[in-house]
Coordinates of C-alpha atoms and ligand atoms in Angstrom, one line a residue:
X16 CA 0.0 0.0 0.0
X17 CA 2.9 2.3 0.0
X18 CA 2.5 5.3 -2.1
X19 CA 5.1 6.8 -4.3
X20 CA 6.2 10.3 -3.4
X21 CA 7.6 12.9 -6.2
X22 CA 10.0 15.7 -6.0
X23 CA 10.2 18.7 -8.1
X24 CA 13.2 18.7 -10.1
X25 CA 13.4 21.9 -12.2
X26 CA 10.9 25.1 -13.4
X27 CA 10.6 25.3 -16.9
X28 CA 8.8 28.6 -18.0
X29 CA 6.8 28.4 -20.9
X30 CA 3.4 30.5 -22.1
X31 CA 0.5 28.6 -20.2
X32 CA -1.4 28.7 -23.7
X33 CA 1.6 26.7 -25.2
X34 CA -0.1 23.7 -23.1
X35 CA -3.4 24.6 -22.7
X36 CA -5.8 25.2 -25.4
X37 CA -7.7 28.7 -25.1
X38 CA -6.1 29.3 -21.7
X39 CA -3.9 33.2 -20.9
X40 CA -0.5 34.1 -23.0
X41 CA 1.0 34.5 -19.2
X42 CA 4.3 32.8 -18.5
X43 CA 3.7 29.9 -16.6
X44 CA 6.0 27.3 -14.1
X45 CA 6.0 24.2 -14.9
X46 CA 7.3 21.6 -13.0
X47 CA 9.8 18.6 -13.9
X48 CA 8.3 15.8 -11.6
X49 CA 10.1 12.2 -10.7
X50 CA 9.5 10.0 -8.0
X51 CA 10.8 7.4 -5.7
X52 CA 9.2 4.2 -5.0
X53 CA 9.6 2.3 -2.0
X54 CA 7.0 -0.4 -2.3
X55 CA 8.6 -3.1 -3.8
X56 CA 10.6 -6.4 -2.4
X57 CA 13.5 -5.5 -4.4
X58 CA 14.3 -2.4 -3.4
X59 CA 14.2 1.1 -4.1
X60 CA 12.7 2.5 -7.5
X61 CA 13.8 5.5 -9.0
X62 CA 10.9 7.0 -11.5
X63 CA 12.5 8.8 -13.8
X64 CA 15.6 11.1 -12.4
X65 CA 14.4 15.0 -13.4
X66 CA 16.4 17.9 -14.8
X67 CA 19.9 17.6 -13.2
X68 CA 23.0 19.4 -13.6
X69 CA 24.6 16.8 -16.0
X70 CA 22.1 18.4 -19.2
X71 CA 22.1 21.9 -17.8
X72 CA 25.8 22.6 -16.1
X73 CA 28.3 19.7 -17.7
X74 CA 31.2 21.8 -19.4
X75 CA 31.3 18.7 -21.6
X76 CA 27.9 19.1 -22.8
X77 CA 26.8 19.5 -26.8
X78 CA 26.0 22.7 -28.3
X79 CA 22.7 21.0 -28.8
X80 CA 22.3 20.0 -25.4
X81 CA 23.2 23.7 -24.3
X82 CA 21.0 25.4 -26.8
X83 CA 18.2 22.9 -25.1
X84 CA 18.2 24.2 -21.6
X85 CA 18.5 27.7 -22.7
X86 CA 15.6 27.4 -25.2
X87 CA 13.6 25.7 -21.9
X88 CA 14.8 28.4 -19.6
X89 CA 14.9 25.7 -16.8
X90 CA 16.5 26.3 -13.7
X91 CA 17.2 23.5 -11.4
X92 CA 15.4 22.9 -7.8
X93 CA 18.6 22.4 -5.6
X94 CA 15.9 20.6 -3.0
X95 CA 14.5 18.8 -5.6
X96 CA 18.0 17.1 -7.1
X97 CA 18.1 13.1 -6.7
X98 CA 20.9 13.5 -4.0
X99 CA 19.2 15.8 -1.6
X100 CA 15.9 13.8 -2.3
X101 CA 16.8 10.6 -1.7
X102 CA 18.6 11.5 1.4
X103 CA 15.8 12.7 3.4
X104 CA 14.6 8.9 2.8
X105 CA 17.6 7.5 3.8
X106 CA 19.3 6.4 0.3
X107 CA 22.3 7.8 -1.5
X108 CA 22.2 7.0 -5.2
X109 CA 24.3 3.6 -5.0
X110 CA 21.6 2.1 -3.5
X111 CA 19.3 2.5 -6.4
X112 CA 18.7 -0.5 -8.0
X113 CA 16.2 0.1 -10.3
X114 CA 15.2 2.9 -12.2
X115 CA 12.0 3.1 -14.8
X116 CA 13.0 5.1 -17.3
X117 CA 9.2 6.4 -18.7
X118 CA 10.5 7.8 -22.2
X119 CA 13.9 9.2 -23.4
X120 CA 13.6 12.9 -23.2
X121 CA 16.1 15.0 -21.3
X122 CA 14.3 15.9 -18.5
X123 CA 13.8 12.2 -17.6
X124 CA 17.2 10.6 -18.3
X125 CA 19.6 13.6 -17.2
X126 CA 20.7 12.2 -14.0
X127 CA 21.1 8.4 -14.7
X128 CA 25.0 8.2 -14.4
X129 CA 24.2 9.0 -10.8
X130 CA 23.0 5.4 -10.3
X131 CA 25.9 3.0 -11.0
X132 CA 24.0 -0.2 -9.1
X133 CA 21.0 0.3 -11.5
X134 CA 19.5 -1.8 -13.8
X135 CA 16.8 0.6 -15.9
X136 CA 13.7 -0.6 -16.4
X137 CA 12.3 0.9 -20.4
X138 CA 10.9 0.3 -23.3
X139 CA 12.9 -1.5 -25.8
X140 CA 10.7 0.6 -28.5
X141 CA 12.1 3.2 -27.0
X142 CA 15.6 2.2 -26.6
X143 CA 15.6 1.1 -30.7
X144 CA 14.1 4.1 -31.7
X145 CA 17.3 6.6 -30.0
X146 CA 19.5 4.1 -31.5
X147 CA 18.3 4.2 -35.5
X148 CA 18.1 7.7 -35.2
X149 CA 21.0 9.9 -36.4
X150 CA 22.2 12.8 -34.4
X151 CA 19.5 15.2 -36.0
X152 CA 16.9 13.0 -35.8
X153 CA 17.5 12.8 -31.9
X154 CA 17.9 16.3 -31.5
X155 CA 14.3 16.2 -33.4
X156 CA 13.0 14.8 -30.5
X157 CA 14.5 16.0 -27.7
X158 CA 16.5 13.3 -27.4
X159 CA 20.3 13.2 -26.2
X160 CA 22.0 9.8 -26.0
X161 CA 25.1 11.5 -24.1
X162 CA 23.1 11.9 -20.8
X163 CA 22.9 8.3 -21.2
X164 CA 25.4 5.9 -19.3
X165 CA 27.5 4.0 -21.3
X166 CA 26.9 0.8 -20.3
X167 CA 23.0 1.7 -21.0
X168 CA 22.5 -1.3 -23.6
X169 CA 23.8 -3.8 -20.4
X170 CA 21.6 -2.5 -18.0
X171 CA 18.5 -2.4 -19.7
X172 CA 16.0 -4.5 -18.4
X173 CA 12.9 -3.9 -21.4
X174 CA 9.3 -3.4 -20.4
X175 CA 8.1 -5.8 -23.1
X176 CA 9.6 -8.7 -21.6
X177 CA 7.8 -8.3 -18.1
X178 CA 4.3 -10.0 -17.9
X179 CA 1.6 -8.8 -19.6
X180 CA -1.3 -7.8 -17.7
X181 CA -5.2 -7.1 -18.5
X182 CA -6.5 -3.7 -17.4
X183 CA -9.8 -1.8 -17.4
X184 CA -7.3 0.7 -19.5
X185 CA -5.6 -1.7 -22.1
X186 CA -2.7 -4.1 -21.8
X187 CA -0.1 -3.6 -19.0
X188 CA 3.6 -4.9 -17.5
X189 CA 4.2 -6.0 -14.4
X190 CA 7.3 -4.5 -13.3
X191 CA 8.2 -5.8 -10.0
X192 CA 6.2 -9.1 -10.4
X193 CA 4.1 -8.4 -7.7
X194 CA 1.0 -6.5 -9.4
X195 CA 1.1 -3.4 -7.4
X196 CA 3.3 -1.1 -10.2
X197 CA 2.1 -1.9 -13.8
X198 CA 3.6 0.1 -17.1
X199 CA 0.7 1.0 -18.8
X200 CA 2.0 2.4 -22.8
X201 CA 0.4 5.4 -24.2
X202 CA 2.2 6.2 -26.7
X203 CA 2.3 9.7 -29.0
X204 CA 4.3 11.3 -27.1
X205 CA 7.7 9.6 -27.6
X206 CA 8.2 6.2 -28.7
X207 CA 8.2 3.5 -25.9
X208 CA 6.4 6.4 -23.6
X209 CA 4.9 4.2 -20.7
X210 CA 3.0 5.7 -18.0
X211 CA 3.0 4.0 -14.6
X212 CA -0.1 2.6 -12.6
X213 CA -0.2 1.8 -8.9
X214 CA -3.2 -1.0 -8.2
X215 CA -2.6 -1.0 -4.6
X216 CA -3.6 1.9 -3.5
X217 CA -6.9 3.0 -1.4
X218 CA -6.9 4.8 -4.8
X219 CA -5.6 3.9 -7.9
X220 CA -2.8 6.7 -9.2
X221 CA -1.8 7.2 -12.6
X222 CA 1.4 8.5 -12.9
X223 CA 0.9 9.6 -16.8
X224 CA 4.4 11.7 -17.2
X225 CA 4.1 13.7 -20.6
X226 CA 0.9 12.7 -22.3
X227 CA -0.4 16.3 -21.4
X228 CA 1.7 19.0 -19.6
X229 CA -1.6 20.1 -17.5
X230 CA -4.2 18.1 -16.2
X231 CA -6.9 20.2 -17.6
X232 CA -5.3 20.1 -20.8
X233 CA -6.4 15.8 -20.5
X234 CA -10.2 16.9 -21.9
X235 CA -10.3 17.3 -25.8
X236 CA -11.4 20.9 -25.8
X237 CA -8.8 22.1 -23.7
X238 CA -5.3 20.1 -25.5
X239 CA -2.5 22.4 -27.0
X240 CA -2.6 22.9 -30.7
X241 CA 0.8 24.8 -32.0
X242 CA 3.4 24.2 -31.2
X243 CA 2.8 21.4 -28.4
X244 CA 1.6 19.4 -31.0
X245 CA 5.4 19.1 -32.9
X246 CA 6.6 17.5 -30.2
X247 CA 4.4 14.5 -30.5
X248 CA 5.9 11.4 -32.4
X249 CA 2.6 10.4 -33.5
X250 CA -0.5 12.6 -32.5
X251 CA -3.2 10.8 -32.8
X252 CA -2.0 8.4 -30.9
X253 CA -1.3 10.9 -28.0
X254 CA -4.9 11.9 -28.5
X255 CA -6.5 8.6 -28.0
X256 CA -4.0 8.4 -24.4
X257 CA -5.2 11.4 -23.7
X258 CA -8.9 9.9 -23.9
X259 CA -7.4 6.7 -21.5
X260 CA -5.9 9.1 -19.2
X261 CA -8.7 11.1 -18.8
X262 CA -11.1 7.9 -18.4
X263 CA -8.8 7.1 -15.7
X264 CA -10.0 10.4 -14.2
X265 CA -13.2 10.0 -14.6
X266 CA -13.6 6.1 -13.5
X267 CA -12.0 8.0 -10.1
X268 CA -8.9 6.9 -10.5
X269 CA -5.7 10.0 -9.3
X270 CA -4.0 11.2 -12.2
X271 CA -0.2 12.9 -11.9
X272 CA 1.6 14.0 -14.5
X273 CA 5.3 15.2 -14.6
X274 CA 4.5 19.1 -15.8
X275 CA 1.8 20.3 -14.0
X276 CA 2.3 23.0 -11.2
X277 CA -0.2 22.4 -8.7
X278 CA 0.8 20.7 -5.5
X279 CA -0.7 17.0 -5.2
X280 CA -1.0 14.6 -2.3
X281 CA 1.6 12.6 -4.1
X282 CA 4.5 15.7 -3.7
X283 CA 7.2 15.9 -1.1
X284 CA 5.6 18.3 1.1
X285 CA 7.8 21.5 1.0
X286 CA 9.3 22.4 4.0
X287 CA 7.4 24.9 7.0
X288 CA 8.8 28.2 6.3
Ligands
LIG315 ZN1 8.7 14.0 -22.6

C-alpha cells in the first residue's frame, strides 16, 4: 500500500497557452516531476531522475544539449535534485537499484550516471528508436543519447519482456512481479512512452508523465494545438491516451503528471517556512 512520493526537479517557464488550449499568453511554471518508490521487495525505484545538472551545467555538454536548456529556460530545484531527495529517505544514489525510465527525453534521463548499481527498467521501442536515429533525428525529439550511461545497452532491463497484464485501460507490465506497479503504454508522445499505474492503493494513481503537460489540458477541448503538437511522435495516438488518461479520471482513478504546477497529495511536502 505504499505510495510513491515525487520531487520537483526543475521550473521550466513556458506561455501557459503553449499547453493549454484557449487558456492566458502569461508565463507559466512548470514543473519537472520524478518519483521514488519504496513499495517493492526488491528495493528502491527511482521514477525517472528529473532535470539535473549533468544536461544543464556539464562543461562537456553539446551545443545541442546547451541550446536545449536555454531554449527551456529551466532552472534547477537544488531541494529537488536526486541526491538531496533521496537522502531525506535514507538512500544515497548507489543504493538505487532500479530505475523506470518512462521515455527518453532529457528531463527524464539527465541524472542516470548518478545510479551506478542500476539496472533501468524501459521500453525497448524506445531504446531502438534513440539508437536508429542519427544525431538530428534525436535532436528532433528532444532526445540526447550522451546523458545516457554508457553501459546503458547492459543494464536495460525492457518493459516488453515483463508480464503482460489485462486492465480496465488496455494491456499492461508487471514490473516488480508483484501487481502493485504496472507500465501501462500510451504512446504519442515519444516512442516507448509508458505511464506508470499503482493497483494497490486505497486509490488507484496514474502517474501519466508527458501525455499532457496540464491536467486540464487531459479533456479534448482544452489540449494544446501549436506548437505542443510538434513534439508528438505520433499525434493521434497521443490523442486517444489522452482519452485513456482522462477515463482514468473519470472512472475515479488520481491522475499525476510530470509538468503540471499544482501541488498534489503525491509531492514531497515543502518544508514549514
Ligand atoms: Zn517528454
Amino acid at each position: 500500500m505504499t505510495a510513491p512520493v515525487f520531487a520537483n526537479s526543475a521550473l521550466v517557464k513556458a506561455p501557459e497557452r503553449f499547453v493549454l488550449r484557449e487558456a492566458p499568453w502569461r508565463q507559466r511554471a512548470l514543473w519537472v516531476r520524478y518519483g521514488l518508490y519504496l513499495g517493492a521487495a526488491s528495493g528502491p525505484v527511482l521514477i525517472d531522475t528529473g532535470y539535473t545538472s549533468h544536461a544543464l551545467h556539464d562543461a562537456g555538454r553539446s551545443a545541442a544539449l546547451r541550446f536545449y536548456g536555454r531554449a527551456l529556460g529551466a532552472s534547477l530545484q537544488p531541494r529537488g535534485q536526486p541526491v538531496p531527495f533521496l537522502a531525506r529517505h535514507g538512500l544515497r544514489p548507489e543504493e538505487i537499484t532500479t530505475v523506470v525510465v518512462t521515455h527518453f527525453h532529457a528531463d527524464h534521463v539527465s541524472g542516470l550516471r548518478l545510479f551506478p548499481n542500476a539496472r533501468f527498467i524501459a521500453a525497448r521501442a524506445g531504446w531502438d528508436a534513440l539508437r536508429a536515429h542519427g544525431t538530428l533525428g534525436n535532436l528532433r525529439h528532444a532526445v540526447f543519447p550522451e546523458l545516457l550511461p554508457p553501459d546503458f545497452a547492459d543494464r536495460l532491463d525492457p518493459i516488453e519482456r515483463k508480464p503482460a497484464v489485462r486492465t480496465d485501460h488496455g494491456t499492461a507490465y508487471d514490473l516488480m512481479g508483484d501487481g502493485a506497479l504496472l507500465a501501462l503504454p500510451l504512446p504519442g508522445h515519444a516512442v516507448g512512452h509508458v505511464g506508470l499505474l499503482f493497483t494497490r492503493l486505497a486509490k488507484p494513481l496514474l502517474y501519466a508523465v508527458d501525455t499532457q503537460w496540464m491536467l486540464a489540458a487531459l479533456p479534448a477541448p482544452r489540449r494544446p494545438g501549436f506548437p505542443a503538437m510538434l513534439v508528438a511522435t505520433d499525434r493521434a495516438a497521443q490523442a486517444r491516451s489522452c482519452d485513456l488518461v482522462a477515463g482514468v479520471a473519470a472512472a475515479g482513478g488520481d491522475v499525476l503528471l510530470c509538468h503540471d504546477p499544482t501541488p498534489t497529495i503525491y509531492d514531497e511536502a515543502a518544508p514549514c517556512a
